[in-house]
PDB file of N, CA and C in Angstrom:
ATOM      1  N   MET K   1      69.198   0.666 -57.416  1.00  0.00           N
ATOM      2  CA  MET K   1      69.912   0.694 -56.048  1.00  0.00           C
ATOM      3  C   MET K   1      68.936  -0.611 -55.003  1.00  0.00           C
ATOM      4  N   ALA K   2      69.464  -1.241 -54.770  1.00  0.00           N
ATOM      5  CA  ALA K   2      68.397  -2.545 -54.025  1.00  0.00           C
ATOM      6  C   ALA K   2      69.415  -2.496 -52.692  1.00  0.00           C
ATOM      7  N   SER K   3      68.717  -3.208 -51.809  1.00  0.00           N
ATOM      8  CA  SER K   3      69.116  -3.084 -50.437  1.00  0.00           C
ATOM      9  C   SER K   3      69.172  -4.548 -50.448  1.00  0.00           C
ATOM     10  N   SER K   4      69.982  -5.075 -49.189  1.00  0.00           N
ATOM     11  CA  SER K   4      70.357  -6.124 -48.689  1.00  0.00           C
ATOM     12  C   SER K   4      69.137  -6.417 -47.868  1.00  0.00           C
ATOM     13  N   ALA K   5      68.166  -5.757 -47.112  1.00  0.00           N
ATOM     14  CA  ALA K   5      66.818  -5.981 -46.885  1.00  0.00           C
ATOM     15  C   ALA K   5      66.486  -7.008 -46.724  1.00  0.00           C
ATOM     16  N   ALA K   6      65.158  -7.910 -46.256  1.00  0.00           N
ATOM     17  CA  ALA K   6      64.474  -8.521 -46.981  1.00  0.00           C
ATOM     18  C   ALA K   6      63.168  -7.899 -46.990  1.00  0.00           C
ATOM     19  N   PRO K   7      62.681  -8.389 -48.238  1.00  0.00           N
ATOM     20  CA  PRO K   7      61.292  -7.735 -48.781  1.00  0.00           C
ATOM     21  C   PRO K   7      60.408  -7.804 -47.777  1.00  0.00           C
ATOM     22  N   THR K   8      59.822  -7.023 -47.760  1.00  0.00           N
ATOM     23  CA  THR K   8      58.511  -7.137 -46.617  1.00  0.00           C
ATOM     24  C   THR K   8      57.603  -7.453 -47.273  1.00  0.00           C
ATOM     25  N   GLY K   9      56.060  -8.171 -46.832  1.00  0.00           N
ATOM     26  CA  GLY K   9      55.391  -9.062 -47.689  1.00  0.00           C
ATOM     27  C   GLY K   9      54.037  -7.537 -47.830  1.00  0.00           C
ATOM     28  N   ASN K  10      53.506  -7.344 -48.831  1.00  0.00           N
ATOM     29  CA  ASN K  10      52.438  -6.357 -48.872  1.00  0.00           C
ATOM     30  C   ASN K  10      51.675  -5.922 -47.971  1.00  0.00           C
ATOM     31  N   THR K  11      50.891  -6.614 -47.362  1.00  0.00           N
ATOM     32  CA  THR K  11      49.878  -6.738 -45.987  1.00  0.00           C
ATOM     33  C   THR K  11      50.782  -5.706 -44.912  1.00  0.00           C
ATOM     34  N   GLU K  12      51.822  -6.298 -44.738  1.00  0.00           N
ATOM     35  CA  GLU K  12      53.074  -6.041 -43.463  1.00  0.00           C
ATOM     36  C   GLU K  12      53.014  -4.702 -43.845  1.00  0.00           C
ATOM     37  N   LEU K  13      53.884  -3.923 -45.274  1.00  0.00           N
ATOM     38  CA  LEU K  13      54.084  -3.069 -45.838  1.00  0.00           C
ATOM     39  C   LEU K  13      52.928  -1.981 -45.889  1.00  0.00           C
ATOM     40  N   PHE K  14      51.959  -2.275 -46.307  1.00  0.00           N
ATOM     41  CA  PHE K  14      50.824  -1.495 -46.284  1.00  0.00           C
ATOM     42  C   PHE K  14      50.443  -1.036 -44.540  1.00  0.00           C
ATOM     43  N   ASP K  15      50.435  -2.135 -43.196  1.00  0.00           N
ATOM     44  CA  ASP K  15      50.405  -1.581 -42.580  1.00  0.00           C
ATOM     45  C   ASP K  15      50.996  -0.790 -41.562  1.00  0.00           C
ATOM     46  N   ARG K  16      52.651  -0.799 -41.794  1.00  0.00           N
ATOM     47  CA  ARG K  16      53.492  -0.084 -41.462  1.00  0.00           C
ATOM     48  C   ARG K  16      52.925   1.355 -42.386  1.00  0.00           C
ATOM     49  N   LEU K  17      52.837   1.468 -43.237  1.00  0.00           N
ATOM     50  CA  LEU K  17      52.561   2.383 -44.191  1.00  0.00           C
ATOM     51  C   LEU K  17      51.443   3.471 -43.030  1.00  0.00           C
ATOM     52  N   CYS K  18      50.454   2.532 -42.806  1.00  0.00           N
ATOM     53  CA  CYS K  18      49.280   3.231 -42.467  1.00  0.00           C
ATOM     54  C   CYS K  18      49.774   3.780 -40.835  1.00  0.00           C
ATOM     55  N   GLU K  19      50.283   3.033 -40.465  1.00  0.00           N
ATOM     56  CA  GLU K  19      50.743   3.856 -38.823  1.00  0.00           C
ATOM     57  C   GLU K  19      51.495   4.826 -39.167  1.00  0.00           C
ATOM     58  N   ALA K  20      52.355   5.164 -40.410  1.00  0.00           N
ATOM     59  CA  ALA K  20      53.168   6.215 -39.929  1.00  0.00           C
ATOM     60  C   ALA K  20      52.706   7.268 -40.231  1.00  0.00           C
ATOM     61  N   ILE K  21      51.843   7.204 -41.650  1.00  0.00           N
ATOM     62  CA  ILE K  21      50.555   7.996 -41.694  1.00  0.00           C
ATOM     63  C   ILE K  21      49.744   8.852 -40.590  1.00  0.00           C
ATOM     64  N   ALA K  22      49.051   7.618 -39.880  1.00  0.00           N
ATOM     65  CA  ALA K  22      48.787   8.228 -38.750  1.00  0.00           C
ATOM     66  C   ALA K  22      49.243   8.721 -37.953  1.00  0.00           C
ATOM     67  N   ARG K  23      50.510   8.279 -37.456  1.00  0.00           N
ATOM     68  CA  ARG K  23      51.166   8.935 -36.740  1.00  0.00           C
ATOM     69  C   ARG K  23      52.039  10.740 -37.372  1.00  0.00           C
ATOM     70  N   GLU K  24      52.091  10.704 -38.474  1.00  0.00           N
ATOM     71  CA  GLU K  24      52.376  11.970 -38.851  1.00  0.00           C
ATOM     72  C   GLU K  24      51.649  12.837 -39.134  1.00  0.00           C
ATOM     73  N   GLU K  25      50.375  12.320 -39.699  1.00  0.00           N
ATOM     74  CA  GLU K  25      49.104  13.154 -40.111  1.00  0.00           C
ATOM     75  C   GLU K  25      47.917  12.842 -39.325  1.00  0.00           C
ATOM     76  N   GLY K  26      47.618  12.006 -38.456  1.00  0.00           N
ATOM     77  CA  GLY K  26      46.311  11.646 -38.442  1.00  0.00           C
ATOM     78  C   GLY K  26      45.229  11.362 -39.125  1.00  0.00           C
ATOM     79  N   GLY K  27      43.850  11.583 -38.924  1.00  0.00           N
ATOM     80  CA  GLY K  27      42.528  11.881 -39.912  1.00  0.00           C
ATOM     81  C   GLY K  27      42.527  10.241 -40.336  1.00  0.00           C
ATOM     82  N   GLY K  28      40.909  10.504 -40.713  1.00  0.00           N
ATOM     83  CA  GLY K  28      40.040   9.062 -41.527  1.00  0.00           C
ATOM     84  C   GLY K  28      40.594   8.679 -42.194  1.00  0.00           C
ATOM     85  N   ASP K  29      41.932   9.149 -43.228  1.00  0.00           N
ATOM     86  CA  ASP K  29      41.643   8.637 -44.405  1.00  0.00           C
ATOM     87  C   ASP K  29      42.868   8.187 -44.346  1.00  0.00           C
ATOM     88  N   VAL K  30      43.521   7.303 -43.516  1.00  0.00           N
ATOM     89  CA  VAL K  30      44.930   7.044 -43.558  1.00  0.00           C
ATOM     90  C   VAL K  30      45.416   5.665 -44.502  1.00  0.00           C
ATOM     91  N   TYR K  31      43.982   4.612 -44.454  1.00  0.00           N
ATOM     92  CA  TYR K  31      44.206   3.453 -45.531  1.00  0.00           C
ATOM     93  C   TYR K  31      43.975   3.971 -46.869  1.00  0.00           C
ATOM     94  N   LEU K  32      43.305   5.367 -46.977  1.00  0.00           N
ATOM     95  CA  LEU K  32      42.996   5.192 -48.781  1.00  0.00           C
ATOM     96  C   LEU K  32      44.475   6.177 -48.578  1.00  0.00           C
ATOM     97  N   LYS K  33      44.755   7.097 -47.911  1.00  0.00           N
ATOM     98  CA  LYS K  33      46.142   7.691 -48.446  1.00  0.00           C
ATOM     99  C   LYS K  33      47.274   6.479 -48.074  1.00  0.00           C
ATOM    100  N   ALA K  34      47.264   5.588 -47.745  1.00  0.00           N
ATOM    101  CA  ALA K  34      48.548   4.492 -47.828  1.00  0.00           C
ATOM    102  C   ALA K  34      47.964   3.571 -49.293  1.00  0.00           C
ATOM    103  N   ALA K  35      46.841   3.388 -49.570  1.00  0.00           N
ATOM    104  CA  ALA K  35      46.365   2.140 -50.782  1.00  0.00           C
ATOM    105  C   ALA K  35      46.851   3.337 -51.803  1.00  0.00           C
ATOM    106  N   HIS K  36      46.551   4.712 -52.082  1.00  0.00           N
ATOM    107  CA  HIS K  36      47.523   5.321 -52.957  1.00  0.00           C
ATOM    108  C   HIS K  36      48.539   5.560 -53.229  1.00  0.00           C
ATOM    109  N   LEU K  37      49.107   5.641 -52.088  1.00  0.00           N
ATOM    110  CA  LEU K  37      50.522   5.551 -52.403  1.00  0.00           C
ATOM    111  C   LEU K  37      51.241   4.363 -52.418  1.00  0.00           C
ATOM    112  N   LEU K  38      50.812   3.301 -52.402  1.00  0.00           N
ATOM    113  CA  LEU K  38      51.381   1.805 -52.549  1.00  0.00           C
ATOM    114  C   LEU K  38      50.823   1.424 -54.334  1.00  0.00           C
ATOM    115  N   ARG K  39      49.680   2.404 -54.553  1.00  0.00           N
ATOM    116  CA  ARG K  39      49.291   1.960 -55.895  1.00  0.00           C
ATOM    117  C   ARG K  39      50.448   2.918 -57.030  1.00  0.00           C
ATOM    118  N   ARG K  40      51.271   3.543 -56.377  1.00  0.00           N
ATOM    119  CA  ARG K  40      51.947   4.097 -57.282  1.00  0.00           C
ATOM    120  C   ARG K  40      53.298   3.615 -57.496  1.00  0.00           C
ATOM    121  N   ASP K  41      53.525   2.619 -56.445  1.00  0.00           N
ATOM    122  CA  ASP K  41      54.535   1.810 -56.570  1.00  0.00           C
ATOM    123  C   ASP K  41      54.306   0.457 -56.991  1.00  0.00           C
ATOM    124  N   ASN K  42      54.625   0.918 -58.568  1.00  0.00           N
ATOM    125  CA  ASN K  42      54.244   0.026 -59.227  1.00  0.00           C
ATOM    126  C   ASN K  42      55.294  -1.375 -60.170  1.00  0.00           C
ATOM    127  N   GLY K  43      56.624  -1.217 -59.127  1.00  0.00           N
ATOM    128  CA  GLY K  43      57.387  -1.509 -60.170  1.00  0.00           C
ATOM    129  C   GLY K  43      58.489  -1.084 -60.927  1.00  0.00           C
ATOM    130  N   ALA K  44      58.164   0.210 -61.883  1.00  0.00           N
ATOM    131  CA  ALA K  44      59.155   1.352 -62.030  1.00  0.00           C
ATOM    132  C   ALA K  44      59.461   1.879 -61.206  1.00  0.00           C
ATOM    133  N   TYR K  45      58.257   2.482 -60.538  1.00  0.00           N
ATOM    134  CA  TYR K  45      58.185   3.517 -59.451  1.00  0.00           C
ATOM    135  C   TYR K  45      58.635   2.374 -58.052  1.00  0.00           C
ATOM    136  N   SER K  46      59.254   2.687 -57.055  1.00  0.00           N
ATOM    137  CA  SER K  46      59.374   2.429 -55.583  1.00  0.00           C
ATOM    138  C   SER K  46      59.340   3.207 -54.895  1.00  0.00           C
ATOM    139  N   LEU K  47      58.605   2.948 -53.977  1.00  0.00           N
ATOM    140  CA  LEU K  47      58.239   4.281 -52.840  1.00  0.00           C
ATOM    141  C   LEU K  47      59.265   3.788 -52.009  1.00  0.00           C
ATOM    142  N   VAL K  48      60.255   5.036 -51.546  1.00  0.00           N
ATOM    143  CA  VAL K  48      61.321   5.202 -50.216  1.00  0.00           C
ATOM    144  C   VAL K  48      61.079   5.225 -49.455  1.00  0.00           C
ATOM    145  N   GLY K  49      59.845   6.115 -49.136  1.00  0.00           N
ATOM    146  CA  GLY K  49      59.366   6.580 -47.675  1.00  0.00           C
ATOM    147  C   GLY K  49      58.963   8.071 -47.721  1.00  0.00           C
ATOM    148  N   LEU K  50      57.660   8.121 -46.564  1.00  0.00           N
ATOM    149  CA  LEU K  50      57.459   9.546 -46.347  1.00  0.00           C
ATOM    150  C   LEU K  50      58.393  10.936 -45.769  1.00  0.00           C
ATOM    151  N   GLU K  51      58.327  12.051 -46.403  1.00  0.00           N
ATOM    152  CA  GLU K  51      59.196  13.188 -45.777  1.00  0.00           C
ATOM    153  C   GLU K  51      58.612  13.152 -44.509  1.00  0.00           C
ATOM    154  N   ALA K  52      59.480  13.532 -43.769  1.00  0.00           N
ATOM    155  CA  ALA K  52      59.546  14.430 -42.368  1.00  0.00           C
ATOM    156  C   ALA K  52      58.554  15.509 -42.285  1.00  0.00           C
ATOM    157  N   GLY K  53      57.221  15.349 -41.789  1.00  0.00           N
ATOM    158  CA  GLY K  53      56.464  16.360 -41.710  1.00  0.00           C
ATOM    159  C   GLY K  53      55.283  16.393 -42.313  1.00  0.00           C
ATOM    160  N   GLY K  54      55.276  15.002 -42.811  1.00  0.00           N
ATOM    161  CA  GLY K  54      53.865  14.030 -43.325  1.00  0.00           C
ATOM    162  C   GLY K  54      53.309  14.924 -44.763  1.00  0.00           C
ATOM    163  N   GLY K  55      52.996  14.132 -45.926  1.00  0.00           N
ATOM    164  CA  GLY K  55      51.934  15.193 -46.924  1.00  0.00           C
ATOM    165  C   GLY K  55      52.910  15.186 -47.971  1.00  0.00           C
ATOM    166  N   ARG K  56      53.981  14.205 -48.151  1.00  0.00           N
ATOM    167  CA  ARG K  56      54.754  14.215 -49.375  1.00  0.00           C
ATOM    168  C   ARG K  56      55.455  12.892 -49.360  1.00  0.00           C
ATOM    169  N   ALA K  57      55.494  12.038 -50.415  1.00  0.00           N
ATOM    170  CA  ALA K  57      56.095  10.991 -50.655  1.00  0.00           C
ATOM    171  C   ALA K  57      57.439  10.866 -51.398  1.00  0.00           C
ATOM    172  N   VAL K  58      58.415  10.068 -50.956  1.00  0.00           N
ATOM    173  CA  VAL K  58      59.564   9.942 -51.846  1.00  0.00           C
ATOM    174  C   VAL K  58      59.667   8.522 -52.840  1.00  0.00           C
ATOM    175  N   TYR K  59      59.931   8.865 -54.213  1.00  0.00           N
ATOM    176  CA  TYR K  59      59.510   7.586 -54.509  1.00  0.00           C
ATOM    177  C   TYR K  59      61.081   7.407 -55.492  1.00  0.00           C
ATOM    178  N   HIS K  60      61.435   6.515 -55.903  1.00  0.00           N
ATOM    179  CA  HIS K  60      62.710   6.167 -56.660  1.00  0.00           C
ATOM    180  C   HIS K  60      62.179   5.293 -57.880  1.00  0.00           C
ATOM    181  N   TYR K  61      62.826   5.848 -59.097  1.00  0.00           N
ATOM    182  CA  TYR K  61      62.308   5.279 -60.456  1.00  0.00           C
ATOM    183  C   TYR K  61      63.611   4.734 -60.946  1.00  0.00           C
ATOM    184  N   GLU K  62      63.673   3.184 -60.996  1.00  0.00           N
ATOM    185  CA  GLU K  62      64.480   2.646 -61.426  1.00  0.00           C
ATOM    186  C   GLU K  62      66.488   3.345 -61.541  1.00  0.00           C
ATOM    187  N   GLY K  63      66.558   4.012 -60.475  1.00  0.00           N
ATOM    188  CA  GLY K  63      67.860   4.607 -60.506  1.00  0.00           C
ATOM    189  C   GLY K  63      68.216   5.562 -61.542  1.00  0.00           C
ATOM    190  N   VAL K  64      67.253   6.108 -62.308  1.00  0.00           N
ATOM    191  CA  VAL K  64      67.339   7.108 -63.050  1.00  0.00           C
ATOM    192  C   VAL K  64      67.007   8.812 -62.438  1.00  0.00           C
ATOM    193  N   PHE K  65      66.203   8.655 -61.619  1.00  0.00           N
ATOM    194  CA  PHE K  65      65.692  10.095 -60.777  1.00  0.00           C
ATOM    195  C   PHE K  65      65.043   9.171 -59.669  1.00  0.00           C
ATOM    196  N   SER K  66      64.871  10.596 -58.846  1.00  0.00           N
ATOM    197  CA  SER K  66      63.984  10.397 -57.600  1.00  0.00           C
ATOM    198  C   SER K  66      63.035  11.448 -57.369  1.00  0.00           C
ATOM    199  N   SER K  67      62.260  11.378 -56.578  1.00  0.00           N
ATOM    200  CA  SER K  67      61.184  12.542 -56.730  1.00  0.00           C
ATOM    201  C   SER K  67      60.430  12.498 -55.665  1.00  0.00           C
ATOM    202  N   VAL K  68      59.951  13.520 -55.138  1.00  0.00           N
ATOM    203  CA  VAL K  68      58.973  13.475 -53.848  1.00  0.00           C
ATOM    204  C   VAL K  68      57.732  14.470 -54.170  1.00  0.00           C
ATOM    205  N   MET K  69      56.273  13.573 -53.784  1.00  0.00           N
ATOM    206  CA  MET K  69      55.648  13.944 -54.379  1.00  0.00           C
ATOM    207  C   MET K  69      54.293  14.177 -53.377  1.00  0.00           C
ATOM    208  N   PRO K  70      53.502  15.151 -53.489  1.00  0.00           N
ATOM    209  CA  PRO K  70      52.294  15.475 -52.438  1.00  0.00           C
ATOM    210  C   PRO K  70      51.375  14.460 -52.196  1.00  0.00           C
ATOM    211  N   PHE K  71      50.496  14.024 -51.722  1.00  0.00           N
ATOM    212  CA  PHE K  71      49.781  12.831 -51.519  1.00  0.00           C
ATOM    213  C   PHE K  71      48.829  13.615 -50.558  1.00  0.00           C
ATOM    214  N   ASP K  72      47.420  12.850 -50.696  1.00  0.00           N
ATOM    215  CA  ASP K  72      46.152  13.195 -49.880  1.00  0.00           C
ATOM    216  C   ASP K  72      44.997  12.323 -49.955  1.00  0.00           C
ATOM    217  N   ALA K  73      44.356  12.050 -49.511  1.00  0.00           N
ATOM    218  CA  ALA K  73      43.287  11.110 -49.705  1.00  0.00           C
ATOM    219  C   ALA K  73      42.824  11.157 -50.954  1.00  0.00           C
ATOM    220  N   GLU K  74      42.789  11.961 -52.279  1.00  0.00           N
ATOM    221  CA  GLU K  74      42.415  11.883 -53.426  1.00  0.00           C
ATOM    222  C   GLU K  74      43.325  11.398 -54.140  1.00  0.00           C
ATOM    223  N   GLY K  75      44.726  11.330 -53.755  1.00  0.00           N
ATOM    224  CA  GLY K  75      46.015  10.530 -54.354  1.00  0.00           C
ATOM    225  C   GLY K  75      47.101  11.220 -54.196  1.00  0.00           C
ATOM    226  N   VAL K  76      47.923  10.904 -55.002  1.00  0.00           N
ATOM    227  CA  VAL K  76      49.242  10.879 -55.217  1.00  0.00           C
ATOM    228  C   VAL K  76      49.308  12.136 -56.306  1.00  0.00           C
ATOM    229  N   ARG K  77      49.741  13.718 -56.018  1.00  0.00           N
ATOM    230  CA  ARG K  77      49.712  14.442 -57.041  1.00  0.00           C
ATOM    231  C   ARG K  77      50.812  14.594 -57.809  1.00  0.00           C
ATOM    232  N   GLN K  78      50.875  13.616 -58.726  1.00  0.00           N
ATOM    233  CA  GLN K  78      52.399  13.316 -59.699  1.00  0.00           C
ATOM    234  C   GLN K  78      52.515  15.053 -60.395  1.00  0.00           C
ATOM    235  N   ASP K  79      51.405  15.603 -60.772  1.00  0.00           N
ATOM    236  CA  ASP K  79      51.752  16.765 -61.177  1.00  0.00           C
ATOM    237  C   ASP K  79      52.513  18.128 -60.441  1.00  0.00           C
ATOM    238  N   GLU K  80      52.746  17.849 -59.227  1.00  0.00           N
ATOM    239  CA  GLU K  80      53.096  18.577 -58.082  1.00  0.00           C
ATOM    240  C   GLU K  80      54.567  18.222 -57.659  1.00  0.00           C
ATOM    241  N   ALA K  81      54.818  17.315 -58.417  1.00  0.00           N
ATOM    242  CA  ALA K  81      56.123  16.347 -57.996  1.00  0.00           C
ATOM    243  C   ALA K  81      57.316  17.540 -58.460  1.00  0.00           C
ATOM    244  N   GLU K  82      58.526  17.110 -57.221  1.00  0.00           N
ATOM    245  CA  GLU K  82      59.500  17.691 -57.429  1.00  0.00           C
ATOM    246  C   GLU K  82      60.872  16.482 -57.536  1.00  0.00           C
ATOM    247  N   THR K  83      61.324  16.890 -58.891  1.00  0.00           N
ATOM    248  CA  THR K  83      62.564  16.103 -59.016  1.00  0.00           C
ATOM    249  C   THR K  83      63.631  16.350 -57.701  1.00  0.00           C
ATOM    250  N   LEU K  84      63.994  15.409 -57.200  1.00  0.00           N
ATOM    251  CA  LEU K  84      65.334  15.307 -56.335  1.00  0.00           C
ATOM    252  C   LEU K  84      66.794  15.494 -57.317  1.00  0.00           C
ATOM    253  N   ALA K  85      66.605  14.347 -57.962  1.00  0.00           N
ATOM    254  CA  ALA K  85      68.144  13.937 -58.809  1.00  0.00           C
ATOM    255  C   ALA K  85      67.596  13.171 -59.965  1.00  0.00           C
ATOM    256  N   ARG K  86      69.019  13.033 -60.538  1.00  0.00           N
ATOM    257  CA  ARG K  86      68.739  12.281 -61.917  1.00  0.00           C
ATOM    258  C   ARG K  86      70.142  11.535 -61.807  1.00  0.00           C
ATOM    259  N   ASN K  87      69.913  10.384 -62.752  1.00  0.00           N
ATOM    260  CA  ASN K  87      71.514   9.623 -62.929  1.00  0.00           C
ATOM    261  C   ASN K  87      72.455   9.497 -61.648  1.00  0.00           C
ATOM    262  N   GLU K  88      73.173   9.349 -62.054  1.00  0.00           N
ATOM    263  CA  GLU K  88      74.520   9.257 -60.943  1.00  0.00           C
ATOM    264  C   GLU K  88      73.849  10.285 -59.590  1.00  0.00           C
ATOM    265  N   ASN K  89      73.465  11.092 -59.267  1.00  0.00           N
ATOM    266  CA  ASN K  89      73.154  11.249 -58.219  1.00  0.00           C
ATOM    267  C   ASN K  89      71.895  11.489 -57.373  1.00  0.00           C
ATOM    268  N   VAL K  90      71.161  10.187 -57.764  1.00  0.00           N
ATOM    269  CA  VAL K  90      69.895   9.594 -57.123  1.00  0.00           C
ATOM    270  C   VAL K  90      70.170   9.451 -55.861  1.00  0.00           C
ATOM    271  N   ARG K  91      71.216   8.072 -55.548  1.00  0.00           N
ATOM    272  CA  ARG K  91      71.329   7.690 -54.067  1.00  0.00           C
ATOM    273  C   ARG K  91      71.392   8.986 -53.291  1.00  0.00           C
ATOM    274  N   GLU K  92      72.573  10.104 -53.674  1.00  0.00           N
ATOM    275  CA  GLU K  92      72.640  10.959 -52.507  1.00  0.00           C
ATOM    276  C   GLU K  92      71.619  11.840 -52.101  1.00  0.00           C
ATOM    277  N   SER K  93      70.856  12.289 -53.460  1.00  0.00           N
ATOM    278  CA  SER K  93      68.991  12.944 -52.908  1.00  0.00           C
ATOM    279  C   SER K  93      68.309  11.849 -52.201  1.00  0.00           C
ATOM    280  N   LEU K  94      68.742  10.963 -52.184  1.00  0.00           N
ATOM    281  CA  LEU K  94      67.446   9.904 -51.216  1.00  0.00           C
ATOM    282  C   LEU K  94      68.173   9.945 -49.738  1.00  0.00           C
ATOM    283  N   GLU K  95      69.530  10.194 -49.979  1.00  0.00           N
ATOM    284  CA  GLU K  95      70.166  10.128 -48.643  1.00  0.00           C
ATOM    285  C   GLU K  95      70.126  11.753 -47.563  1.00  0.00           C
ATOM    286  N   ARG K  96      69.630  12.764 -48.731  1.00  0.00           N
ATOM    287  CA  ARG K  96      69.226  14.108 -47.992  1.00  0.00           C
ATOM    288  C   ARG K  96      68.035  14.328 -47.710  1.00  0.00           C
ATOM    289  N   VAL K  97      67.409  13.278 -48.059  1.00  0.00           N
ATOM    290  CA  VAL K  97      66.044  13.808 -47.491  1.00  0.00           C
ATOM    291  C   VAL K  97      65.381  13.125 -46.019  1.00  0.00           C
ATOM    292  N   SER K  98      64.846  14.440 -44.868  1.00  0.00           N
ATOM    293  CA  SER K  98      64.536  14.228 -43.894  1.00  0.00           C
ATOM    294  C   SER K  98      63.214  13.163 -44.071  1.00  0.00           C
ATOM    295  N   TYR K  99      63.411  11.676 -43.342  1.00  0.00           N
ATOM    296  CA  TYR K  99      62.118  11.157 -43.516  1.00  0.00           C
ATOM    297  C   TYR K  99      61.731  10.813 -42.140  1.00  0.00           C
ATOM    298  N   SER K 100      60.443  10.808 -42.358  1.00  0.00           N
ATOM    299  CA  SER K 100      59.703  10.177 -40.878  1.00  0.00           C
ATOM    300  C   SER K 100      59.420   8.694 -41.089  1.00  0.00           C
ATOM    301  N   TRP K 101      59.513   8.380 -42.351  1.00  0.00           N
ATOM    302  CA  TRP K 101      59.433   6.884 -42.048  1.00  0.00           C
ATOM    303  C   TRP K 101      60.221   6.252 -43.654  1.00  0.00           C
ATOM    304  N   VAL K 102      60.878   5.172 -43.502  1.00  0.00           N
ATOM    305  CA  VAL K 102      61.371   4.719 -44.230  1.00  0.00           C
ATOM    306  C   VAL K 102      60.864   3.237 -44.587  1.00  0.00           C
ATOM    307  N   ARG K 103      60.859   3.100 -46.319  1.00  0.00           N
ATOM    308  CA  ARG K 103      60.172   1.771 -46.301  1.00  0.00           C
ATOM    309  C   ARG K 103      61.635   0.600 -45.728  1.00  0.00           C
ATOM    310  N   PRO K 104      61.350  -0.411 -45.296  1.00  0.00           N
ATOM    311  CA  PRO K 104      61.989  -1.781 -45.256  1.00  0.00           C
ATOM    312  C   PRO K 104      63.554  -2.051 -46.227  1.00  0.00           C
ATOM    313  N   ASP K 105      63.030  -2.172 -47.303  1.00  0.00           N
ATOM    314  CA  ASP K 105      63.775  -2.510 -48.224  1.00  0.00           C
ATOM    315  C   ASP K 105      65.026  -1.380 -48.844  1.00  0.00           C
ATOM    316  N   TYR K 106      64.821  -0.139 -47.755  1.00  0.00           N
ATOM    317  CA  TYR K 106      65.405   0.947 -48.544  1.00  0.00           C
ATOM    318  C   TYR K 106      66.184   1.643 -47.358  1.00  0.00           C
ATOM    319  N   ARG K 107      66.184   0.763 -46.195  1.00  0.00           N
ATOM    320  CA  ARG K 107      66.596   1.038 -44.832  1.00  0.00           C
ATOM    321  C   ARG K 107      67.987   1.114 -44.950  1.00  0.00           C
ATOM    322  N   ASP K 108      68.677  -0.104 -45.123  1.00  0.00           N
ATOM    323  CA  ASP K 108      70.588  -0.423 -45.208  1.00  0.00           C
ATOM    324  C   ASP K 108      70.777   0.745 -46.021  1.00  0.00           C
ATOM    325  N   LEU K 109      70.010   1.145 -47.162  1.00  0.00           N
ATOM    326  CA  LEU K 109      70.554   1.806 -48.217  1.00  0.00           C
ATOM    327  C   LEU K 109      71.233   3.428 -47.616  1.00  0.00           C
ATOM    328  N   LEU K 110      69.851   3.808 -46.794  1.00  0.00           N
ATOM    329  CA  LEU K 110      70.068   5.370 -46.477  1.00  0.00           C
ATOM    330  C   LEU K 110      70.344   5.677 -45.016  1.00  0.00           C
ATOM    331  N   ASP K 111      70.441   4.418 -44.202  1.00  0.00           N
ATOM    332  CA  ASP K 111      71.424   4.293 -42.631  1.00  0.00           C
ATOM    333  C   ASP K 111      72.594   4.933 -42.771  1.00  0.00           C
TER     334      ASP K 111
END
């Protein structure tokens, strides 16, 4: 599931993600939370965005499935992940999420 949007540099992506987390949650651990979220964005998993209300991130795994996972200053809590969809239903599941922030690479897909 690629998008026609130009990829965003890592530093710019980190900055935008930090701004989004600060807007949604505030607190002093914004940079740490963003680092945890992007550490999980490792090639196989792609960070799609933040669910509205904060506290959960949406990930896409190579067209195979989508999931939402809670996160905090300690890390992304994969053991509490909720699978949104698998296989042919992945795109629709990503479109149904209410986002507070969407990664630039996914904006065209989700608009």
